[in-house]
Amino acid sequence: MRLLLVEDDEILGDGIAEGLREYAYTVDWIKDGNQFDSAISANKYDAIILDWNLPGEPGLNLLRRNRDAGGTVPILMLTARDTLEDRITGLDQGADDYLVKPFDLDELAARIRALIRRDHGRS
């Protein structure tokens, strides 16, 4: 299973990528919103983990544009934006799940498994 991680924080991104690799995922990690389109056009992903606050282009814009273009890959927003309004906005804009930082890696992995399971059930 191949995941795209879109996270600009070096320490956090490295920890997430390494941790998810221990769950046997292949993880491609980009650190800038401007790299998103080229990453999703170059590879087929089973799920995307997307931060909201990114350099280049914000994650919410990437999410909205992806969904407007017909993108169906499950997207989990992983962000420090923790208000109820933020969570509702993320989900209403097309996120399949929303997890607030700080988080537990085991919970992130379980949520990714659930997203992929649901997505494969639609296929």
JSON list of C-alpha atoms in Angstrom, two decimals:
[
{"chain": "A", "resi": 1, "resn": "MET", "atom": "CA", "xyz": [0.00, 0.00, 0.00]},
{"chain": "A", "resi": 2, "resn": "ARG", "atom": "CA", "xyz": [1.31, 3.39, -1.02]},
{"chain": "A", "resi": 3, "resn": "LEU", "atom": "CA", "xyz": [0.65, 6.57, 0.95]},
{"chain": "A", "resi": 4, "resn": "LEU", "atom": "CA", "xyz": [1.35, 10.20, 0.18]},
{"chain": "A", "resi": 5, "resn": "LEU", "atom": "CA", "xyz": [2.32, 12.25, 3.23]},
{"chain": "A", "resi": 6, "resn": "VAL", "atom": "CA", "xyz": [2.09, 16.03, 2.77]},
{"chain": "A", "resi": 7, "resn": "GLU", "atom": "CA", "xyz": [3.74, 17.55, 5.85]},
{"chain": "A", "resi": 8, "resn": "ASP", "atom": "CA", "xyz": [6.18, 20.45, 6.08]},
{"chain": "A", "resi": 9, "resn": "ASP", "atom": "CA", "xyz": [7.49, 19.82, 9.61]},
{"chain": "A", "resi": 10, "resn": "GLU", "atom": "CA", "xyz": [10.77, 17.91, 9.20]},
{"chain": "A", "resi": 11, "resn": "ILE", "atom": "CA", "xyz": [10.78, 16.14, 12.56]},
{"chain": "A", "resi": 12, "resn": "LEU", "atom": "CA", "xyz": [7.10, 15.22, 12.51]},
{"chain": "A", "resi": 13, "resn": "GLY", "atom": "CA", "xyz": [7.15, 14.19, 8.86]},
{"chain": "A", "resi": 14, "resn": "ASP", "atom": "CA", "xyz": [10.19, 11.99, 9.38]},
{"chain": "A", "resi": 15, "resn": "GLY", "atom": "CA", "xyz": [8.56, 10.34, 12.39]},
{"chain": "A", "resi": 16, "resn": "ILE", "atom": "CA", "xyz": [5.29, 9.72, 10.56]},
{"chain": "A", "resi": 17, "resn": "ALA", "atom": "CA", "xyz": [7.00, 8.37, 7.46]},
{"chain": "A", "resi": 18, "resn": "GLU", "atom": "CA", "xyz": [9.27, 6.04, 9.43]},
{"chain": "A", "resi": 19, "resn": "GLY", "atom": "CA", "xyz": [6.45, 4.90, 11.71]},
{"chain": "A", "resi": 20, "resn": "LEU", "atom": "CA", "xyz": [4.11, 4.10, 8.83]},
{"chain": "A", "resi": 21, "resn": "ARG", "atom": "CA", "xyz": [6.87, 2.20, 7.04]},
{"chain": "A", "resi": 22, "resn": "GLU", "atom": "CA", "xyz": [6.98, -0.06, 10.10]},
{"chain": "A", "resi": 23, "resn": "TYR", "atom": "CA", "xyz": [3.34, -0.84, 9.31]},
{"chain": "A", "resi": 24, "resn": "ALA", "atom": "CA", "xyz": [4.55, -1.98, 5.87]},
{"chain": "A", "resi": 25, "resn": "TYR", "atom": "CA", "xyz": [3.34, 1.08, 3.95]},
{"chain": "A", "resi": 26, "resn": "THR", "atom": "CA", "xyz": [5.34, 2.67, 1.18]},
{"chain": "A", "resi": 27, "resn": "VAL", "atom": "CA", "xyz": [5.40, 6.36, 2.08]},
{"chain": "A", "resi": 28, "resn": "ASP", "atom": "CA", "xyz": [6.17, 9.21, -0.33]},
{"chain": "A", "resi": 29, "resn": "TRP", "atom": "CA", "xyz": [6.71, 12.41, 1.62]},
{"chain": "A", "resi": 30, "resn": "ILE", "atom": "CA", "xyz": [6.45, 15.91, 0.19]},
{"chain": "A", "resi": 31, "resn": "LYS", "atom": "CA", "xyz": [6.91, 19.08, 2.21]},
{"chain": "A", "resi": 32, "resn": "ASP", "atom": "CA", "xyz": [5.33, 21.76, 0.06]},
{"chain": "A", "resi": 33, "resn": "GLY", "atom": "CA", "xyz": [1.80, 22.17, -1.29]},
{"chain": "A", "resi": 34, "resn": "ASN", "atom": "CA", "xyz": [3.21, 23.10, -4.70]},
{"chain": "A", "resi": 35, "resn": "GLN", "atom": "CA", "xyz": [4.47, 19.51, -5.12]},
{"chain": "A", "resi": 36, "resn": "PHE", "atom": "CA", "xyz": [1.05, 17.92, -4.59]},
{"chain": "A", "resi": 37, "resn": "ASP", "atom": "CA", "xyz": [-0.25, 17.85, -8.16]},
{"chain": "A", "resi": 38, "resn": "SER", "atom": "CA", "xyz": [2.92, 16.35, -9.60]},
{"chain": "A", "resi": 39, "resn": "ALA", "atom": "CA", "xyz": [3.01, 13.70, -6.86]},
{"chain": "A", "resi": 40, "resn": "ILE", "atom": "CA", "xyz": [-0.57, 12.52, -7.39]},
{"chain": "A", "resi": 41, "resn": "SER", "atom": "CA", "xyz": [-0.21, 12.53, -11.17]},
{"chain": "A", "resi": 42, "resn": "ALA", "atom": "CA", "xyz": [3.02, 10.49, -11.02]},
{"chain": "A", "resi": 43, "resn": "ASN", "atom": "CA", "xyz": [1.81, 7.78, -8.59]},
{"chain": "A", "resi": 44, "resn": "LYS", "atom": "CA", "xyz": [-1.29, 5.87, -7.58]},
{"chain": "A", "resi": 45, "resn": "TYR", "atom": "CA", "xyz": [-1.89, 6.28, -3.85]},
{"chain": "A", "resi": 46, "resn": "ASP", "atom": "CA", "xyz": [-4.11, 4.22, -1.58]},
{"chain": "A", "resi": 47, "resn": "ALA", "atom": "CA", "xyz": [-4.50, 7.17, 0.80]},
{"chain": "A", "resi": 48, "resn": "ILE", "atom": "CA", "xyz": [-3.21, 10.69, 1.35]},
{"chain": "A", "resi": 49, "resn": "ILE", "atom": "CA", "xyz": [-2.28, 12.26, 4.70]},
{"chain": "A", "resi": 50, "resn": "LEU", "atom": "CA", "xyz": [-2.59, 16.01, 4.28]},
{"chain": "A", "resi": 51, "resn": "ASP", "atom": "CA", "xyz": [-1.58, 18.85, 6.58]},
{"chain": "A", "resi": 52, "resn": "TRP", "atom": "CA", "xyz": [-3.65, 22.05, 6.37]},
{"chain": "A", "resi": 53, "resn": "ASN", "atom": "CA", "xyz": [-0.87, 24.59, 6.97]},
{"chain": "A", "resi": 54, "resn": "LEU", "atom": "CA", "xyz": [1.71, 24.11, 4.24]},
{"chain": "A", "resi": 55, "resn": "PRO", "atom": "CA", "xyz": [4.14, 26.34, 2.40]},
{"chain": "A", "resi": 56, "resn": "GLY", "atom": "CA", "xyz": [3.29, 26.91, -1.23]},
{"chain": "A", "resi": 57, "resn": "GLU", "atom": "CA", "xyz": [-0.39, 26.07, -1.20]},
{"chain": "A", "resi": 58, "resn": "PRO", "atom": "CA", "xyz": [-2.52, 25.31, 1.86]},
{"chain": "A", "resi": 59, "resn": "GLY", "atom": "CA", "xyz": [-3.78, 21.78, 2.31]},
{"chain": "A", "resi": 60, "resn": "LEU", "atom": "CA", "xyz": [-7.42, 22.86, 2.27]},
{"chain": "A", "resi": 61, "resn": "ASN", "atom": "CA", "xyz": [-6.94, 24.32, -1.22]},
{"chain": "A", "resi": 62, "resn": "LEU", "atom": "CA", "xyz": [-5.28, 21.09, -2.37]},
{"chain": "A", "resi": 63, "resn": "LEU", "atom": "CA", "xyz": [-8.13, 19.04, -0.92]},
{"chain": "A", "resi": 64, "resn": "ARG", "atom": "CA", "xyz": [-10.80, 21.18, -2.55]},
{"chain": "A", "resi": 65, "resn": "ARG", "atom": "CA", "xyz": [-9.06, 21.22, -5.94]},
{"chain": "A", "resi": 66, "resn": "ASN", "atom": "CA", "xyz": [-8.50, 17.46, -5.82]},
{"chain": "A", "resi": 67, "resn": "ARG", "atom": "CA", "xyz": [-12.15, 16.76, -5.08]},
{"chain": "A", "resi": 68, "resn": "ASP", "atom": "CA", "xyz": [-13.35, 19.29, -7.67]},
{"chain": "A", "resi": 69, "resn": "ALA", "atom": "CA", "xyz": [-11.23, 17.44, -10.25]},
{"chain": "A", "resi": 70, "resn": "GLY", "atom": "CA", "xyz": [-12.91, 14.14, -9.35]},
{"chain": "A", "resi": 71, "resn": "GLY", "atom": "CA", "xyz": [-10.19, 12.77, -7.05]},
{"chain": "A", "resi": 72, "resn": "THR", "atom": "CA", "xyz": [-11.42, 9.80, -5.05]},
{"chain": "A", "resi": 73, "resn": "VAL", "atom": "CA", "xyz": [-8.33, 8.69, -3.12]},
{"chain": "A", "resi": 74, "resn": "PRO", "atom": "CA", "xyz": [-9.12, 8.76, 0.62]},
{"chain": "A", "resi": 75, "resn": "ILE", "atom": "CA", "xyz": [-7.68, 11.86, 2.28]},
{"chain": "A", "resi": 76, "resn": "LEU", "atom": "CA", "xyz": [-7.03, 12.20, 6.00]},
{"chain": "A", "resi": 77, "resn": "MET", "atom": "CA", "xyz": [-6.41, 15.76, 7.20]},
{"chain": "A", "resi": 78, "resn": "LEU", "atom": "CA", "xyz": [-3.68, 15.68, 9.87]},
{"chain": "A", "resi": 79, "resn": "THR", "atom": "CA", "xyz": [-3.39, 19.15, 11.32]},
{"chain": "A", "resi": 80, "resn": "ALA", "atom": "CA", "xyz": [-2.97, 21.30, 14.40]},
{"chain": "A", "resi": 81, "resn": "ARG", "atom": "CA", "xyz": [-6.15, 23.17, 13.45]},
{"chain": "A", "resi": 82, "resn": "ASP", "atom": "CA", "xyz": [-8.37, 21.86, 16.19]},
{"chain": "A", "resi": 83, "resn": "THR", "atom": "CA", "xyz": [-11.50, 23.96, 16.44]},
{"chain": "A", "resi": 84, "resn": "LEU", "atom": "CA", "xyz": [-14.87, 22.39, 15.72]},
{"chain": "A", "resi": 85, "resn": "GLU", "atom": "CA", "xyz": [-15.27, 24.82, 12.80]},
{"chain": "A", "resi": 86, "resn": "ASP", "atom": "CA", "xyz": [-11.92, 23.68, 11.33]},
{"chain": "A", "resi": 87, "resn": "ARG", "atom": "CA", "xyz": [-12.90, 20.01, 11.58]},
{"chain": "A", "resi": 88, "resn": "ILE", "atom": "CA", "xyz": [-16.28, 20.65, 9.98]},
{"chain": "A", "resi": 89, "resn": "THR", "atom": "CA", "xyz": [-14.68, 22.72, 7.20]},
{"chain": "A", "resi": 90, "resn": "GLY", "atom": "CA", "xyz": [-12.11, 20.02, 6.44]},
{"chain": "A", "resi": 91, "resn": "LEU", "atom": "CA", "xyz": [-14.72, 17.28, 6.28]},
{"chain": "A", "resi": 92, "resn": "ASP", "atom": "CA", "xyz": [-17.17, 19.40, 4.29]},
{"chain": "A", "resi": 93, "resn": "GLN", "atom": "CA", "xyz": [-14.46, 20.25, 1.76]},
{"chain": "A", "resi": 94, "resn": "GLY", "atom": "CA", "xyz": [-13.91, 16.55, 1.06]},
{"chain": "A", "resi": 95, "resn": "ALA", "atom": "CA", "xyz": [-11.64, 15.05, 3.70]},
{"chain": "A", "resi": 96, "resn": "ASP", "atom": "CA", "xyz": [-12.58, 11.47, 4.52]},
{"chain": "A", "resi": 97, "resn": "ASP", "atom": "CA", "xyz": [-11.21, 11.78, 8.04]},
{"chain": "A", "resi": 98, "resn": "TYR", "atom": "CA", "xyz": [-9.68, 14.47, 10.26]},
{"chain": "A", "resi": 99, "resn": "LEU", "atom": "CA", "xyz": [-7.10, 13.92, 13.01]},
{"chain": "A", "resi": 100, "resn": "VAL", "atom": "CA", "xyz": [-5.72, 16.68, 15.22]},
{"chain": "A", "resi": 101, "resn": "LYS", "atom": "CA", "xyz": [-2.05, 16.97, 16.25]},
{"chain": "A", "resi": 102, "resn": "PRO", "atom": "CA", "xyz": [-0.71, 15.80, 18.60]},
{"chain": "A", "resi": 103, "resn": "PHE", "atom": "CA", "xyz": [-1.85, 12.27, 17.84]},
{"chain": "A", "resi": 104, "resn": "ASP", "atom": "CA", "xyz": [-0.87, 8.67, 18.44]},
{"chain": "A", "resi": 105, "resn": "LEU", "atom": "CA", "xyz": [0.78, 6.84, 15.54]},
{"chain": "A", "resi": 106, "resn": "ASP", "atom": "CA", "xyz": [-1.24, 3.70, 16.26]},
{"chain": "A", "resi": 107, "resn": "GLU", "atom": "CA", "xyz": [-4.46, 5.68, 15.90]},
{"chain": "A", "resi": 108, "resn": "LEU", "atom": "CA", "xyz": [-3.24, 7.24, 12.64]},
{"chain": "A", "resi": 109, "resn": "ALA", "atom": "CA", "xyz": [-2.40, 3.79, 11.28]},
{"chain": "A", "resi": 110, "resn": "ALA", "atom": "CA", "xyz": [-5.83, 2.45, 12.32]},
{"chain": "A", "resi": 111, "resn": "ARG", "atom": "CA", "xyz": [-7.60, 5.35, 10.62]},
{"chain": "A", "resi": 112, "resn": "ILE", "atom": "CA", "xyz": [-5.58, 4.78, 7.43]},
{"chain": "A", "resi": 113, "resn": "ARG", "atom": "CA", "xyz": [-6.49, 1.07, 7.48]},
{"chain": "A", "resi": 114, "resn": "ALA", "atom": "CA", "xyz": [-10.16, 1.99, 7.85]},
{"chain": "A", "resi": 115, "resn": "LEU", "atom": "CA", "xyz": [-10.01, 4.49, 4.97]},
{"chain": "A", "resi": 116, "resn": "ILE", "atom": "CA", "xyz": [-8.31, 2.02, 2.68]},
{"chain": "A", "resi": 117, "resn": "ARG", "atom": "CA", "xyz": [-10.75, -0.73, 3.66]},
{"chain": "A", "resi": 118, "resn": "ARG", "atom": "CA", "xyz": [-13.73, 1.49, 2.86]},
{"chain": "A", "resi": 119, "resn": "ASP", "atom": "CA", "xyz": [-12.16, 2.63, -0.40]},
{"chain": "A", "resi": 120, "resn": "HIS", "atom": "CA", "xyz": [-11.39, -0.91, -1.54]},
{"chain": "A", "resi": 121, "resn": "GLY", "atom": "CA", "xyz": [-14.96, -1.91, -0.66]},
{"chain": "A", "resi": 122, "resn": "ARG", "atom": "CA", "xyz": [-16.20, 0.60, -3.24]},
{"chain": "A", "resi": 123, "resn": "SER", "atom": "CA", "xyz": [-14.01, -0.83, -5.99]}
]
